[in-house]
């Protein structure tokens, strides 16, 4: 059973940076693609970024390309999301998720989710 615990959220001003962390344990998470999603108030949860099990492939939503970076450390069971130049539109609850495949693709589903961490960006 995969367990995911996010941390690192908070309240920041526009232009600031934050690094989110996700502690992953159980199952075979080190061999699974991992992703970050965001749910803003009144909106459906949206994809933000994903990384393959071996860090060789990453994917990003257009809205965060060039500002956010996803990374992982399998030895520590950690997945990270470095967020730079934050904007008020980045406000939301950020969720870590484990994928059903080794690398992200159109067909991959997310099979385990954390509880989320709140990020609020003020203007």
PDB file of C-alpha atoms in Angstrom:
ATOM      1  CA  UNK A   1       0.000   0.000   0.000  1.00  0.00           C
ATOM      2  CA  UNK A   2       1.573   3.267  -1.164  1.00  0.00           C
ATOM      3  CA  UNK A   3       1.436   6.138   1.283  1.00  0.00           C
ATOM      4  CA  UNK A   4       2.171   9.707   0.229  1.00  0.00           C
ATOM      5  CA  UNK A   5       2.608  12.664   2.569  1.00  0.00           C
ATOM      6  CA  UNK A   6       3.072  16.189   1.208  1.00  0.00           C
ATOM      7  CA  UNK A   7       4.698  19.112   2.998  1.00  0.00           C
ATOM      8  CA  UNK A   8       6.160  22.522   2.289  1.00  0.00           C
ATOM      9  CA  UNK A   9       3.092  24.554   1.456  1.00  0.00           C
ATOM     10  CA  UNK A  10       2.460  28.003   2.858  1.00  0.00           C
ATOM     11  CA  UNK A  11       1.536  31.622   2.243  1.00  0.00           C
ATOM     12  CA  UNK A  12       3.912  33.617   0.057  1.00  0.00           C
ATOM     13  CA  UNK A  13       3.888  36.775  -2.015  1.00  0.00           C
ATOM     14  CA  UNK A  14       3.865  36.789  -5.792  1.00  0.00           C
ATOM     15  CA  UNK A  15       7.352  36.276  -7.186  1.00  0.00           C
ATOM     16  CA  UNK A  16       8.498  34.121  -4.291  1.00  0.00           C
ATOM     17  CA  UNK A  17       9.605  30.485  -4.357  1.00  0.00           C
ATOM     18  CA  UNK A  18       8.505  27.372  -2.501  1.00  0.00           C
ATOM     19  CA  UNK A  19       9.625  23.772  -2.553  1.00  0.00           C
ATOM     20  CA  UNK A  20       7.042  21.094  -1.946  1.00  0.00           C
ATOM     21  CA  UNK A  21       8.093  17.662  -0.732  1.00  0.00           C
ATOM     22  CA  UNK A  22       6.334  14.321  -0.906  1.00  0.00           C
ATOM     23  CA  UNK A  23       7.410  11.418   1.271  1.00  0.00           C
ATOM     24  CA  UNK A  24       6.538   8.161  -0.477  1.00  0.00           C
ATOM     25  CA  UNK A  25       6.534   4.788   1.217  1.00  0.00           C
ATOM     26  CA  UNK A  26       5.211   1.291   0.651  1.00  0.00           C
ATOM     27  CA  UNK A  27       4.471  -0.569  -2.538  1.00  0.00           C
ATOM     28  CA  UNK A  28       6.884  -0.159  -5.421  1.00  0.00           C
ATOM     29  CA  UNK A  29       6.826   3.611  -5.596  1.00  0.00           C
ATOM     30  CA  UNK A  30      10.518   3.815  -6.518  1.00  0.00           C
ATOM     31  CA  UNK A  31       9.660   2.135  -9.834  1.00  0.00           C
ATOM     32  CA  UNK A  32       6.585   4.252 -10.539  1.00  0.00           C
ATOM     33  CA  UNK A  33       6.214   7.588 -12.251  1.00  0.00           C
ATOM     34  CA  UNK A  34       5.207  10.330  -9.816  1.00  0.00           C
ATOM     35  CA  UNK A  35       3.245  13.483 -10.348  1.00  0.00           C
ATOM     36  CA  UNK A  36       1.981  16.688  -8.788  1.00  0.00           C
ATOM     37  CA  UNK A  37      -1.522  17.997  -9.286  1.00  0.00           C
ATOM     38  CA  UNK A  38      -3.261  21.151  -8.096  1.00  0.00           C
ATOM     39  CA  UNK A  39      -6.831  21.934  -7.138  1.00  0.00           C
ATOM     40  CA  UNK A  40      -7.816  25.565  -6.932  1.00  0.00           C
ATOM     41  CA  UNK A  41     -10.994  26.815  -5.309  1.00  0.00           C
ATOM     42  CA  UNK A  42     -14.012  26.097  -7.507  1.00  0.00           C
ATOM     43  CA  UNK A  43     -11.972  24.205 -10.098  1.00  0.00           C
ATOM     44  CA  UNK A  44     -11.289  20.583 -10.883  1.00  0.00           C
ATOM     45  CA  UNK A  45      -7.930  19.080 -10.007  1.00  0.00           C
ATOM     46  CA  UNK A  46      -5.381  19.720 -12.746  1.00  0.00           C
ATOM     47  CA  UNK A  47      -2.094  18.139 -13.751  1.00  0.00           C
ATOM     48  CA  UNK A  48       1.027  20.147 -12.919  1.00  0.00           C
ATOM     49  CA  UNK A  49       4.089  17.939 -13.428  1.00  0.00           C
ATOM     50  CA  UNK A  50       5.259  14.336 -13.646  1.00  0.00           C
ATOM     51  CA  UNK A  51       8.565  12.469 -13.576  1.00  0.00           C
ATOM     52  CA  UNK A  52       9.552   8.973 -14.620  1.00  0.00           C
ATOM     53  CA  UNK A  53      10.863   6.454 -12.126  1.00  0.00           C
ATOM     54  CA  UNK A  54      14.488   7.052 -13.188  1.00  0.00           C
ATOM     55  CA  UNK A  55      14.245  10.860 -13.616  1.00  0.00           C
ATOM     56  CA  UNK A  56      14.886  10.526 -17.362  1.00  0.00           C
ATOM     57  CA  UNK A  57      11.556  12.061 -18.392  1.00  0.00           C
ATOM     58  CA  UNK A  58       9.517  14.951 -17.097  1.00  0.00           C
ATOM     59  CA  UNK A  59       6.286  16.584 -18.164  1.00  0.00           C
ATOM     60  CA  UNK A  60       4.814  19.941 -17.223  1.00  0.00           C
ATOM     61  CA  UNK A  61       1.585  21.806 -17.666  1.00  0.00           C
ATOM     62  CA  UNK A  62       2.007  24.778 -19.982  1.00  0.00           C
ATOM     63  CA  UNK A  63       1.064  27.131 -17.165  1.00  0.00           C
ATOM     64  CA  UNK A  64       4.111  26.166 -15.085  1.00  0.00           C
ATOM     65  CA  UNK A  65       6.776  25.397 -17.712  1.00  0.00           C
ATOM     66  CA  UNK A  66       9.958  27.324 -17.012  1.00  0.00           C
ATOM     67  CA  UNK A  67       8.872  28.125 -13.443  1.00  0.00           C
ATOM     68  CA  UNK A  68       8.366  24.734 -11.761  1.00  0.00           C
ATOM     69  CA  UNK A  69      10.750  21.773 -11.602  1.00  0.00           C
ATOM     70  CA  UNK A  70       9.874  18.243 -10.496  1.00  0.00           C
ATOM     71  CA  UNK A  71      12.538  15.925  -9.155  1.00  0.00           C
ATOM     72  CA  UNK A  72      12.840  12.791  -7.060  1.00  0.00           C
ATOM     73  CA  UNK A  73      15.287  10.961  -4.834  1.00  0.00           C
ATOM     74  CA  UNK A  74      14.402   7.269  -4.796  1.00  0.00           C
ATOM     75  CA  UNK A  75      16.985   6.485  -2.125  1.00  0.00           C
ATOM     76  CA  UNK A  76      15.114   8.807   0.243  1.00  0.00           C
ATOM     77  CA  UNK A  77      11.647   8.047  -1.059  1.00  0.00           C
ATOM     78  CA  UNK A  78      11.097  11.710  -1.850  1.00  0.00           C
ATOM     79  CA  UNK A  79       9.512  13.652  -4.687  1.00  0.00           C
ATOM     80  CA  UNK A  80       9.930  17.414  -4.938  1.00  0.00           C
ATOM     81  CA  UNK A  81       8.298  20.304  -6.717  1.00  0.00           C
ATOM     82  CA  UNK A  82      10.408  23.455  -6.867  1.00  0.00           C
ATOM     83  CA  UNK A  83       8.138  26.400  -7.614  1.00  0.00           C
ATOM     84  CA  UNK A  84       9.704  29.702  -8.662  1.00  0.00           C
ATOM     85  CA  UNK A  85       8.177  33.032  -9.651  1.00  0.00           C
ATOM     86  CA  UNK A  86       4.902  32.099  -8.033  1.00  0.00           C
ATOM     87  CA  UNK A  87       1.749  33.822  -9.228  1.00  0.00           C
ATOM     88  CA  UNK A  88      -1.645  34.257  -7.528  1.00  0.00           C
ATOM     89  CA  UNK A  89      -3.029  31.758 -10.066  1.00  0.00           C
ATOM     90  CA  UNK A  90      -0.796  29.081  -8.536  1.00  0.00           C
ATOM     91  CA  UNK A  91      -2.869  29.150  -5.363  1.00  0.00           C
ATOM     92  CA  UNK A  92      -4.436  25.828  -4.479  1.00  0.00           C
ATOM     93  CA  UNK A  93      -3.994  22.496  -2.781  1.00  0.00           C
ATOM     94  CA  UNK A  94      -1.103  20.541  -4.237  1.00  0.00           C
ATOM     95  CA  UNK A  95      -1.310  16.753  -4.340  1.00  0.00           C
ATOM     96  CA  UNK A  96       1.428  14.205  -4.838  1.00  0.00           C
ATOM     97  CA  UNK A  97       0.385  11.088  -6.755  1.00  0.00           C
ATOM     98  CA  UNK A  98       1.880   7.765  -7.824  1.00  0.00           C
ATOM     99  CA  UNK A  99       1.406   6.661 -11.405  1.00  0.00           C
ATOM    100  CA  UNK A 100       0.433   3.281 -12.850  1.00  0.00           C
ATOM    101  CA  UNK A 101       3.516   3.122 -15.072  1.00  0.00           C
ATOM    102  CA  UNK A 102       7.237   3.788 -14.954  1.00  0.00           C
ATOM    103  CA  UNK A 103       7.037   6.871 -17.137  1.00  0.00           C
ATOM    104  CA  UNK A 104       4.300   9.476 -17.645  1.00  0.00           C
ATOM    105  CA  UNK A 105       2.161   9.122 -20.770  1.00  0.00           C
ATOM    106  CA  UNK A 106      -1.272   9.927 -22.085  1.00  0.00           C
ATOM    107  CA  UNK A 107      -2.508   6.549 -20.893  1.00  0.00           C
ATOM    108  CA  UNK A 108      -1.031   6.576 -17.423  1.00  0.00           C
ATOM    109  CA  UNK A 109      -3.387   6.812 -14.481  1.00  0.00           C
ATOM    110  CA  UNK A 110      -2.640   7.939 -10.959  1.00  0.00           C
ATOM    111  CA  UNK A 111      -3.340   5.178  -8.460  1.00  0.00           C
ATOM    112  CA  UNK A 112      -2.422   6.696  -5.100  1.00  0.00           C
ATOM    113  CA  UNK A 113      -2.791  10.212  -3.725  1.00  0.00           C
ATOM    114  CA  UNK A 114      -1.598  12.160  -0.743  1.00  0.00           C
ATOM    115  CA  UNK A 115      -3.755  14.430   1.401  1.00  0.00           C
ATOM    116  CA  UNK A 116      -2.416  17.618  -0.156  1.00  0.00           C
ATOM    117  CA  UNK A 117      -0.641  20.750   1.017  1.00  0.00           C
ATOM    118  CA  UNK A 118      -2.034  24.273   0.676  1.00  0.00           C
ATOM    119  CA  UNK A 119      -0.160  26.914  -1.291  1.00  0.00           C
ATOM    120  CA  UNK A 120      -1.440  30.481  -1.210  1.00  0.00           C
ATOM    121  CA  UNK A 121       0.150  33.215  -3.303  1.00  0.00           C
ATOM    122  CA  UNK A 122      -0.843  36.794  -2.511  1.00  0.00           C
ATOM    123  CA  UNK A 123      -0.566  39.628  -5.006  1.00  0.00           C
TER     124      UNK A 123
END
